[in-house]
């Protein structure tokens, strides 16, 4: 609901209508669509899911890569569809890309993490309630998604911030 509220604020308060992309687990896709309809029906949210022929029709008729005008504000899809339709999603200049259950990208080498990083977006948001498992590389993977220019290489991150065992190392991230 907080993410939907933020997108509503962008639309109403800042006149930023999208397109936005929300990447979610398959088990929550229906809930995301229901929450948009319930709490913010003025945001035109569309569900991108289904068998390959249906997805091809969606790309052609709804997503419209390269088009300057679209009939949606938000596309909600699953990690699996994002992986399968990566090339089409890469052709859209997204205002926001949101990843729900963002711990899915903590392994930077995973297919979904690579897909997510390939998407063009002005801004990125990670939503997660799952803590990192004391691996600094997991933290870097998430920071790299959010700020790829700042957190470009894992080796540089490890050299600069070490094992994150001291307050000074953590403070270095906020400076």
GROMACS .gro file of C-alpha atoms in nm:
model
  175
    1UNK     CA    1   0.000   0.000   0.000
    2UNK     CA    2   0.288   0.239   0.070
    3UNK     CA    3   0.424   0.189  -0.280
    4UNK     CA    4   0.082   0.254  -0.432
    5UNK     CA    5   0.050   0.565  -0.215
    6UNK     CA    6   0.388   0.688  -0.337
    7UNK     CA    7   0.287   0.639  -0.701
    8UNK     CA    8  -0.042   0.821  -0.630
    9UNK     CA    9   0.151   1.109  -0.474
   10UNK     CA   10   0.381   1.125  -0.777
   11UNK     CA   11   0.076   1.134  -1.003
   12UNK     CA   12  -0.130   1.385  -0.805
   13UNK     CA   13   0.137   1.596  -0.639
   14UNK     CA   14   0.415   1.594  -0.894
   15UNK     CA   15   0.223   1.516  -1.217
   16UNK     CA   16   0.444   1.212  -1.286
   17UNK     CA   17   0.219   0.952  -1.443
   18UNK     CA   18   0.461   0.686  -1.549
   19UNK     CA   19   0.513   0.447  -1.699
   20UNK     CA   20   0.612   0.256  -1.387
   21UNK     CA   21   0.699  -0.113  -1.361
   22UNK     CA   22   0.638  -0.327  -1.053
   23UNK     CA   23   0.804  -0.669  -1.039
   24UNK     CA   24   0.641  -0.907  -0.792
   25UNK     CA   25   0.625  -1.272  -0.688
   26UNK     CA   26   0.358  -1.464  -0.878
   27UNK     CA   27   0.175  -1.532  -0.550
   28UNK     CA   28   0.115  -1.158  -0.495
   29UNK     CA   29   0.029  -1.048  -0.851
   30UNK     CA   30  -0.347  -1.064  -0.797
   31UNK     CA   31  -0.320  -0.884  -0.465
   32UNK     CA   32  -0.123  -0.598  -0.621
   33UNK     CA   33  -0.390  -0.555  -0.888
   34UNK     CA   34  -0.668  -0.567  -0.627
   35UNK     CA   35  -0.491  -0.307  -0.413
   36UNK     CA   36  -0.453  -0.067  -0.706
   37UNK     CA   37  -0.824  -0.107  -0.790
   38UNK     CA   38  -0.927  -0.060  -0.426
   39UNK     CA   39  -0.701   0.223  -0.312
   40UNK     CA   40  -0.611   0.414  -0.625
   41UNK     CA   41  -0.841   0.330  -0.917
   42UNK     CA   42  -0.737   0.646  -1.104
   43UNK     CA   43  -0.396   0.489  -1.162
   44UNK     CA   44  -0.425   0.273  -1.472
   45UNK     CA   45  -0.254  -0.047  -1.358
   46UNK     CA   46  -0.230  -0.339  -1.600
   47UNK     CA   47  -0.137  -0.702  -1.534
   48UNK     CA   48   0.132  -0.851  -1.760
   49UNK     CA   49   0.114  -1.228  -1.726
   50UNK     CA   50  -0.002  -1.538  -1.909
   51UNK     CA   51   0.107  -1.775  -2.182
   52UNK     CA   52   0.350  -1.664  -2.451
   53UNK     CA   53   0.087  -1.576  -2.717
   54UNK     CA   54  -0.104  -1.361  -2.466
   55UNK     CA   55   0.217  -1.187  -2.363
   56UNK     CA   56   0.306  -1.117  -2.727
   57UNK     CA   57  -0.035  -0.955  -2.776
   58UNK     CA   58   0.013  -0.754  -2.456
   59UNK     CA   59   0.352  -0.626  -2.576
   60UNK     CA   60   0.205  -0.527  -2.913
   61UNK     CA   61  -0.128  -0.383  -2.798
   62UNK     CA   62  -0.065  -0.252  -2.444
   63UNK     CA   63   0.306  -0.220  -2.360
   64UNK     CA   64   0.385  -0.062  -2.697
   65UNK     CA   65   0.765  -0.031  -2.662
   66UNK     CA   66   0.885   0.289  -2.822
   67UNK     CA   67   0.543   0.455  -2.822
   68UNK     CA   68   0.521   0.805  -2.680
   69UNK     CA   69   0.166   0.758  -2.549
   70UNK     CA   70   0.033   0.460  -2.359
   71UNK     CA   71  -0.298   0.360  -2.206
   72UNK     CA   72  -0.151   0.264  -1.867
   73UNK     CA   73   0.043   0.416  -1.580
   74UNK     CA   74   0.174   0.100  -1.414
   75UNK     CA   75   0.262  -0.246  -1.539
   76UNK     CA   76   0.260  -0.517  -1.273
   77UNK     CA   77   0.432  -0.843  -1.363
   78UNK     CA   78   0.616  -1.134  -1.211
   79UNK     CA   79   0.986  -1.206  -1.194
   80UNK     CA   80   0.940  -1.495  -1.437
   81UNK     CA   81   0.757  -1.286  -1.696
   82UNK     CA   82   1.019  -1.012  -1.659
   83UNK     CA   83   1.288  -1.270  -1.737
   84UNK     CA   84   1.095  -1.407  -2.034
   85UNK     CA   85   1.002  -1.064  -2.172
   86UNK     CA   86   1.325  -0.883  -2.085
   87UNK     CA   87   1.386  -0.754  -2.437
   88UNK     CA   88   1.040  -0.594  -2.455
   89UNK     CA   89   1.064  -0.442  -2.106
   90UNK     CA   90   1.408  -0.299  -2.187
   91UNK     CA   91   1.256  -0.096  -2.470
   92UNK     CA   92   1.042   0.111  -2.231
   93UNK     CA   93   1.187   0.409  -2.044
   94UNK     CA   94   1.036   0.352  -1.701
   95UNK     CA   95   0.990   0.636  -1.454
   96UNK     CA   96   1.007   0.395  -1.157
   97UNK     CA   97   1.099   0.027  -1.140
   98UNK     CA   98   0.984  -0.129  -0.812
   99UNK     CA   99   1.083  -0.476  -0.694
  100UNK     CA  100   0.864  -0.634  -0.429
  101UNK     CA  101   1.039  -0.896  -0.216
  102UNK     CA  102   1.364  -0.739  -0.327
  103UNK     CA  103   1.579  -0.998  -0.155
  104UNK     CA  104   1.533  -1.182  -0.488
  105UNK     CA  105   1.817  -0.971  -0.631
  106UNK     CA  106   2.064  -1.026  -0.347
  107UNK     CA  107   2.243  -1.279  -0.567
  108UNK     CA  108   2.378  -1.046  -0.834
  109UNK     CA  109   2.445  -1.337  -1.070
  110UNK     CA  110   2.085  -1.463  -1.073
  111UNK     CA  111   1.886  -1.434  -1.393
  112UNK     CA  112   1.630  -1.205  -1.231
  113UNK     CA  113   1.896  -0.974  -1.085
  114UNK     CA  114   2.054  -0.941  -1.430
  115UNK     CA  115   1.713  -0.877  -1.588
  116UNK     CA  116   1.626  -0.611  -1.329
  117UNK     CA  117   1.957  -0.433  -1.382
  118UNK     CA  118   1.902  -0.423  -1.756
  119UNK     CA  119   1.584  -0.215  -1.730
  120UNK     CA  120   1.603   0.157  -1.800
  121UNK     CA  121   1.456   0.360  -1.515
  122UNK     CA  122   1.479   0.713  -1.381
  123UNK     CA  123   1.430   0.582  -1.027
  124UNK     CA  124   1.434   0.243  -0.857
  125UNK     CA  125   1.274   0.121  -0.537
  126UNK     CA  126   1.326  -0.200  -0.343
  127UNK     CA  127   1.053  -0.329  -0.112
  128UNK     CA  128   1.152  -0.605   0.128
  129UNK     CA  129   1.093  -0.728   0.479
  130UNK     CA  130   1.359  -0.996   0.457
  131UNK     CA  131   1.688  -0.910   0.624
  132UNK     CA  132   2.021  -0.972   0.459
  133UNK     CA  133   2.207  -1.277   0.582
  134UNK     CA  134   2.526  -1.105   0.701
  135UNK     CA  135   2.686  -1.115   0.359
  136UNK     CA  136   2.822  -0.781   0.246
  137UNK     CA  137   2.793  -0.894  -0.117
  138UNK     CA  138   2.413  -0.917  -0.073
  139UNK     CA  139   2.403  -0.557   0.045
  140UNK     CA  140   2.619  -0.450  -0.248
  141UNK     CA  141   2.388  -0.630  -0.494
  142UNK     CA  142   2.088  -0.433  -0.371
  143UNK     CA  143   2.277  -0.103  -0.358
  144UNK     CA  144   2.414  -0.169  -0.706
  145UNK     CA  145   2.058  -0.205  -0.837
  146UNK     CA  146   1.955   0.123  -0.673
  147UNK     CA  147   2.268   0.326  -0.754
  148UNK     CA  148   2.477   0.144  -1.016
  149UNK     CA  149   2.708   0.442  -1.075
  150UNK     CA  150   2.787   0.479  -0.703
  151UNK     CA  151   2.819   0.108  -0.624
  152UNK     CA  152   2.964  -0.013  -0.952
  153UNK     CA  153   3.197  -0.299  -0.861
  154UNK     CA  154   3.175  -0.550  -0.577
  155UNK     CA  155   3.552  -0.561  -0.530
  156UNK     CA  156   3.567  -0.182  -0.489
  157UNK     CA  157   3.277  -0.195  -0.243
  158UNK     CA  158   3.449  -0.462  -0.035
  159UNK     CA  159   3.774  -0.267  -0.039
  160UNK     CA  160   3.605   0.055   0.072
  161UNK     CA  161   3.352  -0.079   0.323
  162UNK     CA  162   3.513  -0.406   0.427
  163UNK     CA  163   3.312  -0.655   0.624
  164UNK     CA  164   3.076  -0.393   0.776
  165UNK     CA  165   3.173  -0.487   1.128
  166UNK     CA  166   3.236  -0.136   1.258
  167UNK     CA  167   3.021   0.173   1.296
  168UNK     CA  168   3.272   0.368   1.084
  169UNK     CA  169   3.228   0.129   0.791
  170UNK     CA  170   2.848   0.161   0.810
  171UNK     CA  171   2.873   0.538   0.848
  172UNK     CA  172   3.077   0.546   0.527
  173UNK     CA  173   2.767   0.441   0.335
  174UNK     CA  174   2.575   0.749   0.448
  175UNK     CA  175   2.848   1.006   0.393
   0.00000   0.00000   0.00000
